[in-house]
Coordinates of N, CA and C in Angstrom, one line a residue:
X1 N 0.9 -1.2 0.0 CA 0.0 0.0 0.0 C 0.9 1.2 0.0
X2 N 0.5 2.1 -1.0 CA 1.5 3.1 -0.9 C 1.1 4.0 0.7
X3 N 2.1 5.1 0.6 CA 2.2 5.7 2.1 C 1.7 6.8 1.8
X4 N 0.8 7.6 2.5 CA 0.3 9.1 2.5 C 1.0 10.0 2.0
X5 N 0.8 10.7 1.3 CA 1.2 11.7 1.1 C 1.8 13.0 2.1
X6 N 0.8 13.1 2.7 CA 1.4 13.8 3.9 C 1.2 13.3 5.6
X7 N 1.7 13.9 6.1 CA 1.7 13.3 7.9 C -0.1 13.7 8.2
X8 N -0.8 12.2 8.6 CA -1.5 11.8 9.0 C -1.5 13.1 10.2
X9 N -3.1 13.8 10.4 CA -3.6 15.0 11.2 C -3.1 14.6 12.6
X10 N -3.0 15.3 13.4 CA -2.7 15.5 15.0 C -2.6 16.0 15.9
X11 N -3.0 16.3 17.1 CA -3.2 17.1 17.4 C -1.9 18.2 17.9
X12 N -0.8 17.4 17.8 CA 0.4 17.8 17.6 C 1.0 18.4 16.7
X13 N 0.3 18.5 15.6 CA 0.6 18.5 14.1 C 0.1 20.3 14.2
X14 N -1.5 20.3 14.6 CA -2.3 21.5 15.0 C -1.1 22.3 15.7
X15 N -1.1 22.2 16.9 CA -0.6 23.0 17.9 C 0.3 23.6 17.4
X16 N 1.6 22.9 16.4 CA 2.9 23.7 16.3 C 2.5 24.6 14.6
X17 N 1.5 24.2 14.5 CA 1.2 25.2 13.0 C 0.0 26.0 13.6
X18 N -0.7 26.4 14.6 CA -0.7 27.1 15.3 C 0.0 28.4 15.9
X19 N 0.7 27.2 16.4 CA 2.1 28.1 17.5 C 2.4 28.9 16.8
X20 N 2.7 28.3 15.4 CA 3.8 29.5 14.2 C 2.9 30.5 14.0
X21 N 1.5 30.6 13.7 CA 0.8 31.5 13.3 C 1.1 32.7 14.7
X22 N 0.7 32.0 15.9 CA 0.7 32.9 16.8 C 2.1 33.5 16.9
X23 N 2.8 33.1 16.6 CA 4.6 33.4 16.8 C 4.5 34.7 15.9
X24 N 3.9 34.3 14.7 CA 4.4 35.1 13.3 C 3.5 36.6 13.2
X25 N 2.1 35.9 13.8 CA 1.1 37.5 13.3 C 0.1 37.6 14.5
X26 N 0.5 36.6 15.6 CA -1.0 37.1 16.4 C -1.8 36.2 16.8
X27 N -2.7 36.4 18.2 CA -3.3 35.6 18.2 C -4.3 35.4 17.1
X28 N -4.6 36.5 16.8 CA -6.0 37.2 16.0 C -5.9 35.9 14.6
X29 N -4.3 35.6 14.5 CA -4.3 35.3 12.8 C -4.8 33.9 13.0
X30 N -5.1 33.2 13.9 CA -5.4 31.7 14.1 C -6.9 31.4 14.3
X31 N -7.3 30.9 13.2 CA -9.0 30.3 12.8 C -8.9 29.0 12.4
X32 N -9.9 28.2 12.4 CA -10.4 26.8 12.2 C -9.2 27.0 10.4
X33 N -10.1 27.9 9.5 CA -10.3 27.9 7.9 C -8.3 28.2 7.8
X34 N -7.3 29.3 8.5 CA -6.6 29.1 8.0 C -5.6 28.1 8.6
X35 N -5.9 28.0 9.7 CA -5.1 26.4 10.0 C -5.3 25.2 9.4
X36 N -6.6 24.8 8.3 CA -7.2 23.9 7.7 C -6.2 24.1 6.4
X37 N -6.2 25.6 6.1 CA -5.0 25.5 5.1 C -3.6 25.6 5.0
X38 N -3.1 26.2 6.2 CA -1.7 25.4 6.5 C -1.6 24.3 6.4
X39 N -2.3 23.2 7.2 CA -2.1 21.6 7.7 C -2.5 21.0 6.0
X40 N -3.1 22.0 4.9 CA -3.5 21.0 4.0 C -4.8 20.1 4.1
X41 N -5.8 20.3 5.3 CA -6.8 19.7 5.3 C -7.8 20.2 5.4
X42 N -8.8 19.6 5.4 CA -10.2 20.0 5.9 C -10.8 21.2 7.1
X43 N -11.0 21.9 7.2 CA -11.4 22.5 8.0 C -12.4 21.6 9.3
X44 N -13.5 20.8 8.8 CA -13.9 20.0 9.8 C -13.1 19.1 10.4
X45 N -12.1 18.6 9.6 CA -11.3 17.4 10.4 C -10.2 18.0 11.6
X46 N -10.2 19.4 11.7 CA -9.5 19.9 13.0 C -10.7 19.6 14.5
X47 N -12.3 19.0 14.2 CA -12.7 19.0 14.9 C -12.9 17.7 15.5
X48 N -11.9 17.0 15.3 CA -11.6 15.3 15.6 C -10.4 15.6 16.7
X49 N -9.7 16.6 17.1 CA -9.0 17.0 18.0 C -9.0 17.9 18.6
X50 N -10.0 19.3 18.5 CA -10.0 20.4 19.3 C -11.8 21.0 19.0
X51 N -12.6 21.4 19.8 CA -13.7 21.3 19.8 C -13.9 22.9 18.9
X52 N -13.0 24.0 19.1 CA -12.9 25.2 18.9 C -11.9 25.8 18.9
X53 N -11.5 27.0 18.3 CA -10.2 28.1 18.3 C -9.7 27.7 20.0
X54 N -10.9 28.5 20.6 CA -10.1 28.5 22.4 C -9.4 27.1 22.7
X55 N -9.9 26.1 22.3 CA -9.0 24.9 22.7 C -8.1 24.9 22.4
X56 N -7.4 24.8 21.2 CA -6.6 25.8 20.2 C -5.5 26.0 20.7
X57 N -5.7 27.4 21.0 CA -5.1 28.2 21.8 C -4.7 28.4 23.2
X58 N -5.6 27.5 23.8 CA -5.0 26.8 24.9 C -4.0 25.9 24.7
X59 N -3.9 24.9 23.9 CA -3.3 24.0 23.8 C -1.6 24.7 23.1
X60 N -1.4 25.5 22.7 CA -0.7 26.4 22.2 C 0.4 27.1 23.6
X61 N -0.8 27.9 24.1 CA 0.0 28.5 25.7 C 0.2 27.1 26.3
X62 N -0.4 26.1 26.6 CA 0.0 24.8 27.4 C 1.5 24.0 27.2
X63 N 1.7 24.1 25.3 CA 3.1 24.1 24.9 C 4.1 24.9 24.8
X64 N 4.2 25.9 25.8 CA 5.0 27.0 26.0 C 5.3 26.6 27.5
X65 N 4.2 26.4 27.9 CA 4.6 25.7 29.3 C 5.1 24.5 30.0
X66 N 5.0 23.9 29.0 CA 6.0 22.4 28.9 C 6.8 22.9 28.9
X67 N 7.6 23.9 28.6 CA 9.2 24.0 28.0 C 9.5 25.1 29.5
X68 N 8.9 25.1 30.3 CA 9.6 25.9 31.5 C 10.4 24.7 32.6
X69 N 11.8 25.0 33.0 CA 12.4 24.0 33.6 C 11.4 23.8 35.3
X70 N 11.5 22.7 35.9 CA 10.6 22.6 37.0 C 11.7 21.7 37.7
X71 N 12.9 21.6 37.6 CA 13.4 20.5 38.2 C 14.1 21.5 39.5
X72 N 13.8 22.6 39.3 CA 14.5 23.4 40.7 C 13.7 22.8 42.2
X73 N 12.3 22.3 41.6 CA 11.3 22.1 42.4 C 10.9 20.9 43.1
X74 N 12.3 19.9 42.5 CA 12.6 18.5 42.4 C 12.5 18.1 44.1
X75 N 11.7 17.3 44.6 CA 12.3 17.0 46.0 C 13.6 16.6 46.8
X76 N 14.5 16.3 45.8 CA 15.8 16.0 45.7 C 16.6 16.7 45.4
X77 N 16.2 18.4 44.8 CA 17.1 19.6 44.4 C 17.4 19.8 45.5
X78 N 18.9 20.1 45.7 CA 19.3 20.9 46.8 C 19.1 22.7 46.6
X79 N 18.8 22.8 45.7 CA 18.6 24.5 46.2 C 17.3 24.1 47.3
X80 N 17.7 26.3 47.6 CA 16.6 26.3 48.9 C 15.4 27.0 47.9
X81 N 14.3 27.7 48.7 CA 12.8 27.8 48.2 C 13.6 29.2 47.1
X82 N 14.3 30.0 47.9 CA 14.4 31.2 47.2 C 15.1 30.9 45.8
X83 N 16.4 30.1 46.2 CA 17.1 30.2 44.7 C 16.7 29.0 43.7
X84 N 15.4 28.4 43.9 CA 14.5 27.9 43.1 C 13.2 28.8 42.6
X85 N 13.1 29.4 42.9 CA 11.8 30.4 42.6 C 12.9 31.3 41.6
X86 N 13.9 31.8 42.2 CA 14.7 32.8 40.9 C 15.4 31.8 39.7
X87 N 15.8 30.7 39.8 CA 15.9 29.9 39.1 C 14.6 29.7 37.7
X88 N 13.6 29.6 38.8 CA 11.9 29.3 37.7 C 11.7 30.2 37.1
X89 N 12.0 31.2 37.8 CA 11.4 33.0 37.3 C 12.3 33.3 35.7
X90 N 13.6 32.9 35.5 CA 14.4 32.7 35.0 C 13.9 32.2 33.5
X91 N 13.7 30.9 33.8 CA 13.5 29.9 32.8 C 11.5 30.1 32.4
X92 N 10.8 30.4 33.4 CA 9.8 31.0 33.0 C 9.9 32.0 31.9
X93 N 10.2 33.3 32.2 CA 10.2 34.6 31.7 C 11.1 34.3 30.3
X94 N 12.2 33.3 30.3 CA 12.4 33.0 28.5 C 11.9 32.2 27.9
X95 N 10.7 31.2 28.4 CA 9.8 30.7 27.4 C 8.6 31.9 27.1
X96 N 8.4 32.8 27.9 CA 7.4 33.8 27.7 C 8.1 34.7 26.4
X97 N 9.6 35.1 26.2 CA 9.9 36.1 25.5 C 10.0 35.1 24.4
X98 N 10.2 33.9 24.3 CA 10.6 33.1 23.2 C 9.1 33.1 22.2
X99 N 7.9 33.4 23.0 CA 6.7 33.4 22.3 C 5.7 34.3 23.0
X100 N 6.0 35.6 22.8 CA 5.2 37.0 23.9 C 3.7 36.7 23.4
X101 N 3.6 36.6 22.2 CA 2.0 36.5 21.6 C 1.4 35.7 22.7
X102 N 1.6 34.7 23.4 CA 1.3 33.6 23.6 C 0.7 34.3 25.2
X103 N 1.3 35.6 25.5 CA 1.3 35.8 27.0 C -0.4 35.8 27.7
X104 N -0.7 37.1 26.5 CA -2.1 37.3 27.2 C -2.9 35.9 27.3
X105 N -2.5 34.8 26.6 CA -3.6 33.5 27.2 C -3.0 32.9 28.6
X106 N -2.1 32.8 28.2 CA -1.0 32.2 30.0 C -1.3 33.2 30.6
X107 N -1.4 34.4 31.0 CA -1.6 35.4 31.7 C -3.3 35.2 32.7
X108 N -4.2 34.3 31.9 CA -5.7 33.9 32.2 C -5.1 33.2 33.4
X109 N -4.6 32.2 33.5 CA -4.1 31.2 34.2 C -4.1 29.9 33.7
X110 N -3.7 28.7 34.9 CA -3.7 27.6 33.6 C -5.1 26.9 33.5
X111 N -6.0 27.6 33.9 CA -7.2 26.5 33.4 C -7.3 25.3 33.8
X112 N -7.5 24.3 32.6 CA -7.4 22.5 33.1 C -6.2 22.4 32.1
X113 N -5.5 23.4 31.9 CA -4.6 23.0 30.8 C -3.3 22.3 31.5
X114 N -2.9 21.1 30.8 CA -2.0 20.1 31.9 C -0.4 20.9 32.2
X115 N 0.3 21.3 31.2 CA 1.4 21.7 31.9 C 1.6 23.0 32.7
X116 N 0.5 23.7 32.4 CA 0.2 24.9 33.2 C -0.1 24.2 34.7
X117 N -0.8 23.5 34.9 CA -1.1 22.9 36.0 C -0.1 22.2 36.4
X118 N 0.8 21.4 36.3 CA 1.8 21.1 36.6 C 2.8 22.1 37.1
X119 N 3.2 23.2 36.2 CA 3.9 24.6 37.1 C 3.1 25.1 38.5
X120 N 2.3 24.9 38.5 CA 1.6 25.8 39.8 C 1.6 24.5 40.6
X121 N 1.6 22.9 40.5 CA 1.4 22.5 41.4 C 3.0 22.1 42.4
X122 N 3.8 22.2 40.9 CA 5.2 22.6 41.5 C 5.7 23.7 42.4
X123 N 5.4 25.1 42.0 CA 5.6 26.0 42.9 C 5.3 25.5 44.1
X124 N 3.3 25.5 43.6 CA 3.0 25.5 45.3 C 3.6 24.2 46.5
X125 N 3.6 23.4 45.7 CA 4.7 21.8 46.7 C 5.8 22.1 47.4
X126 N 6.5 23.2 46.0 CA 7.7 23.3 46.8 C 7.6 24.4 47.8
X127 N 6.8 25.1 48.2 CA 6.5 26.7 48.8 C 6.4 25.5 50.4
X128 N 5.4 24.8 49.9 CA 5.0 23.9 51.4 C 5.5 23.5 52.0
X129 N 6.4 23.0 51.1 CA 7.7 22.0 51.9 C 9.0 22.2 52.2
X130 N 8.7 23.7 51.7 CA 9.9 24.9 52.4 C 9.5 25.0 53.9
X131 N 8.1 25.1 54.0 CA 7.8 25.3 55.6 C 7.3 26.7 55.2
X132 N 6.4 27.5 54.1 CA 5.4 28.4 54.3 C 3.9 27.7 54.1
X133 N 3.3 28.3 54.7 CA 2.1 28.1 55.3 C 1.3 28.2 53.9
X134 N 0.4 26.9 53.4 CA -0.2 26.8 52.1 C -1.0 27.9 51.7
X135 N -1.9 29.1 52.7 CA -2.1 30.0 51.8 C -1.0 31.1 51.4
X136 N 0.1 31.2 52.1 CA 1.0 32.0 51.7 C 1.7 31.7 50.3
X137 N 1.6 30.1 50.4 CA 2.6 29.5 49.2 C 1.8 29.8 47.9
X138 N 0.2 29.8 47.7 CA -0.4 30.0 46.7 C -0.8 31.7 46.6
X139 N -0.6 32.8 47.3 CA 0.3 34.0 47.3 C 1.3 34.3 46.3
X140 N 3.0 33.6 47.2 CA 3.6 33.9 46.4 C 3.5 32.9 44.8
X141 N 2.9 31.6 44.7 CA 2.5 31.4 43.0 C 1.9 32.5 42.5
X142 N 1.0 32.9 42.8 CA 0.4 34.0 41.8 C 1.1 35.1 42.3
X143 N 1.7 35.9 42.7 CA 2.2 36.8 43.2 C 3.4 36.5 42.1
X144 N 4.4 35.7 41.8 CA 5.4 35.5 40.9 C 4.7 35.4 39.3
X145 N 3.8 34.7 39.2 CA 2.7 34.4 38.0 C 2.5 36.1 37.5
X146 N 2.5 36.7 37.8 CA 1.8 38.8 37.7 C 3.3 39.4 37.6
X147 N 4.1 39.2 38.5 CA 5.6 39.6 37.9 C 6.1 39.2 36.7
X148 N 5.9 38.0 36.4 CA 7.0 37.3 35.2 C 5.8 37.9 33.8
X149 N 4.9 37.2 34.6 CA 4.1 37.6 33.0 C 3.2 39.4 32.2
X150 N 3.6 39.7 33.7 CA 3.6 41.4 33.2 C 4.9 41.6 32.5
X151 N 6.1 41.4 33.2 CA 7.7 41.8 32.5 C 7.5 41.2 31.1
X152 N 6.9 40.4 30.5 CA 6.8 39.9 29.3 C 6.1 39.7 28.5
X153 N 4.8 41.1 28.9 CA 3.9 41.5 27.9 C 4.2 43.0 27.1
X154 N 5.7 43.2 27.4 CA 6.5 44.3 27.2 C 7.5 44.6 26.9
X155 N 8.3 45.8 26.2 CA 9.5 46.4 27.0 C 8.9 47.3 27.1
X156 N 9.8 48.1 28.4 CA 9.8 49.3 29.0 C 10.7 49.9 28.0
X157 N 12.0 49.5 27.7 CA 12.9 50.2 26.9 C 12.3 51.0 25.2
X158 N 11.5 49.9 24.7 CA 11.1 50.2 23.4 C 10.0 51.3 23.4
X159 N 9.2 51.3 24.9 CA 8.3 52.4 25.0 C 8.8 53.6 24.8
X160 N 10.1 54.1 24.7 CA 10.5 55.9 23.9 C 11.1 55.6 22.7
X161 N 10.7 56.6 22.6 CA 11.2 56.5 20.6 C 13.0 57.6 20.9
X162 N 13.3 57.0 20.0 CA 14.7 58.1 20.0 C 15.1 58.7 19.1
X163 N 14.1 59.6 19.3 CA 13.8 60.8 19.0 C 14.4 62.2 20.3
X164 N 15.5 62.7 20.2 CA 15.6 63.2 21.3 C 14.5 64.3 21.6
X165 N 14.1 65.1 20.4 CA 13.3 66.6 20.8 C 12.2 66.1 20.8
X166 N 12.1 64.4 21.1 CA 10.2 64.1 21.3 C 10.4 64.5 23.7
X167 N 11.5 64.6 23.9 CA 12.0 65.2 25.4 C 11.8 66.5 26.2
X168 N 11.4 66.8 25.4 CA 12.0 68.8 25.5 C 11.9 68.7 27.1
X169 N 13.4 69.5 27.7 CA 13.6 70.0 28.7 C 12.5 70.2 29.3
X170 N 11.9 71.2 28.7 CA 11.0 72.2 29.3 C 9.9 71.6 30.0
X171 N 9.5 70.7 29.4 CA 8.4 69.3 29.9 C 8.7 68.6 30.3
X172 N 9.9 68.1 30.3 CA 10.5 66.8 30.7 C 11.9 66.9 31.3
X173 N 12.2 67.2 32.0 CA 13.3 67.6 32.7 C 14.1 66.7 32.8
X174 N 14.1 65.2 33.3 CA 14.6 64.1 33.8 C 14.7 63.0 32.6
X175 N 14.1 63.7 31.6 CA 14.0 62.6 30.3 C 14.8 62.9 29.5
X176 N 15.8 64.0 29.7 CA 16.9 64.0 28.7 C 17.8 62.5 28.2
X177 N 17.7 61.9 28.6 CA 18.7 60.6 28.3 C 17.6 59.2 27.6
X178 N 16.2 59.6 27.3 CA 15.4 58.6 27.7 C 15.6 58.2 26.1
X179 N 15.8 58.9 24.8 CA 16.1 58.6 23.5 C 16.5 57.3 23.2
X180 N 17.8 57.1 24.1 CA 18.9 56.3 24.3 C 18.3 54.9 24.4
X181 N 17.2 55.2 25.4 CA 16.7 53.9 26.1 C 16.7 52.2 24.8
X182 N 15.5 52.7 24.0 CA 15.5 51.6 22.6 C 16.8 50.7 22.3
X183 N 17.7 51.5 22.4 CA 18.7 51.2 21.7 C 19.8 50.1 23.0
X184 N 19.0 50.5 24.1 CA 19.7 49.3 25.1 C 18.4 48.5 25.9
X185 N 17.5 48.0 24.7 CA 16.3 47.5 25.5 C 16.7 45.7 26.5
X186 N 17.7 45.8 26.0 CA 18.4 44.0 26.5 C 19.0 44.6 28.2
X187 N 20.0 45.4 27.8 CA 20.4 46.1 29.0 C 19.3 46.7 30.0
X188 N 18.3 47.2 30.0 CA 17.9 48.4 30.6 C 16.1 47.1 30.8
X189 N 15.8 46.4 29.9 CA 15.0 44.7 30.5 C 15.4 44.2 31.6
X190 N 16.6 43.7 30.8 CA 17.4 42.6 31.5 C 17.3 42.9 33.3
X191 N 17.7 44.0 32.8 CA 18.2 44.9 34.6 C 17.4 44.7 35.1
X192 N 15.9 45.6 34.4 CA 14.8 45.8 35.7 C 14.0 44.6 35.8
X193 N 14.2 43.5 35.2 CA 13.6 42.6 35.4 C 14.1 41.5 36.9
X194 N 16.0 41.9 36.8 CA 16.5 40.6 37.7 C 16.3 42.1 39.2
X195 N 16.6 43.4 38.9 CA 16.2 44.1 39.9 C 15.2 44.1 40.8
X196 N 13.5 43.7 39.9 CA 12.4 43.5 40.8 C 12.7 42.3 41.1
X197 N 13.1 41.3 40.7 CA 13.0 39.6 41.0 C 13.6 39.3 42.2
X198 N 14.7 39.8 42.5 CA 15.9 40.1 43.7 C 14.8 41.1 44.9
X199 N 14.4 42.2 44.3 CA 13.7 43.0 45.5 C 12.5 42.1 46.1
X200 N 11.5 41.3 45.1 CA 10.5 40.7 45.4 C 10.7 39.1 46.6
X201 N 12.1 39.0 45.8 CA 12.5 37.6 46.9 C 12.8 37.5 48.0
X202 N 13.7 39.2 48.1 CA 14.6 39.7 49.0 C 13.1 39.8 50.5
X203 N 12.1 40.4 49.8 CA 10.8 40.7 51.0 C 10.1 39.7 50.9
X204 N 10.3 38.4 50.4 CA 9.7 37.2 50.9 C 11.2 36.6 52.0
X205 N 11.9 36.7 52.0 CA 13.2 35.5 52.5 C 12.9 36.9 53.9
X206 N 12.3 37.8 53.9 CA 12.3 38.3 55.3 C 11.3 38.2 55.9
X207 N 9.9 37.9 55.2 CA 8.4 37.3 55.4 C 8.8 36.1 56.2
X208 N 9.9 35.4 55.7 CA 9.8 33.7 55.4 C 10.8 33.7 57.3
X209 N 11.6 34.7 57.5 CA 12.6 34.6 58.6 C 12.0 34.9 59.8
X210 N 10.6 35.7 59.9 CA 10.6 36.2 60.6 C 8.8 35.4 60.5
X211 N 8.7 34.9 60.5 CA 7.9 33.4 60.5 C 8.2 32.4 60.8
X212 N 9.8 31.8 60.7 CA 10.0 31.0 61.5 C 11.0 31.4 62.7
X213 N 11.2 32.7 62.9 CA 11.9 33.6 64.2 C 10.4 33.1 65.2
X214 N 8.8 33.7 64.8 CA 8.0 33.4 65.5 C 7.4 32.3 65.8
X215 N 7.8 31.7 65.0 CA 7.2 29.7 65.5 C 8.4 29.0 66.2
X216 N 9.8 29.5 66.2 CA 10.4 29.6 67.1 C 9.7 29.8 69.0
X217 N 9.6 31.3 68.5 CA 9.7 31.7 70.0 C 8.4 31.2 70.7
X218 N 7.1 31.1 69.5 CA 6.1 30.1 70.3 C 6.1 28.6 70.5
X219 N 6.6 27.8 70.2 CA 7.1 26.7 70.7 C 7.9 26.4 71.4
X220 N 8.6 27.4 71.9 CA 9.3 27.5 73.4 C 9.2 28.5 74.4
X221 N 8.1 28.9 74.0 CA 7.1 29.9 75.2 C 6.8 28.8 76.0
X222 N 6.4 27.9 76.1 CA 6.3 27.0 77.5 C 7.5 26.0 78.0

């Protein structure tokens, strides 16, 4: 029997001709009709694997989230809670820049979408088993979840144009240098991204000290 012509539909097949669409032009550019004509098929036969676009498109943000490392959160990692969360925050925030289109759906949360669900069930395990108290731990998950994925619905740097006289003194006093900014969007990211991540950890590891300073001193109050 001869062999197919082309690779037999999938739902794997969908997702990464998908993904490209959203990579390339948007979420906007991804429909049943033009995914039917990338894959070369039918428009109804995409409904043997995904019920609608949103499934779609979940399943799209769900394969961005597979590719975040989770082994910091390993019960056998020797890091501690903090330099696993900057570790995650890390490897998070470059699967986010590696496909930003992708953010405003991950940004929903993960739904029933499985590797999304898998990152939160990691944070939160490992938060517990640091010794913070489970609603604190599901806190700092979403509390890190709003940092990484706001820093990566953006730059701050590309927001001025460099254009110097778009500055004028006269209005802008402190914005003389802001032109510049564009042109060091890697530098001037980069920074304020590991700057808040450090500030944000820095006032949990003093949340976290002075929590167990007090479960200390009440367990040997009598």
């Amino acid at each position: 029997m001869a062999r197919p012509r082309k690779p037999l539909l999938s739902r794997d097949r969908i997702v990464e001709a998908a993904g490209a669409l959203v990579d390339a032009e948007g979420l906007d550019a991804v429909s049943t009709r033009r995914l039917a004509a990338e894959l070369g098929v039918s428009g109804p036969s995409l409904y043997n694997h995904f019920r609608n676009k949103d499934e779609i498109l979940d399943a799209v943000a769900d394969a961005v989230s597979a590719r975040v490392d989770l082994s910091m959160f390993d019960a056998d990692d020797p890091r501690d809670w903090r330099t696993a969360l900057h570790d995650w925050a890390l490897s998070y925030r470059a699967a986010l820049r590696a496909h930003p289109n992708t953010v405003p759906v991950l940004a929903r949360g993960p739904g029933r979408r499985p590797a999304g669900l898998r990152v939160a069930d990691a944070v939160f395990g490992a938060m517990v088993r640091a010794g913070w108290p489970p609603a604190q731990a599901t806190r700092i998950g979403a509390l890190m979840r709003y940092f990484i994925t706001g820093s990566a619905l953006g730059s701050f740097a590309r927001g001025f144009v460099d254009d110097a006289a778009a500055y004028d003194p006269a209005d802008y006093p402190h914005l003389g240098q802001a032109h510049l900014l564009a042109d060091r969007q890697e530098q001037v990211d980069e920074g304020a991204f590991e700057t808040g991540l450090r500030a944000l950890l820095d006032g949990l590891a003093m949340q976290y000290e002075a929590g167990v300073r007090r479960d200390w001193a009440v367990s040997n109050s009598g």
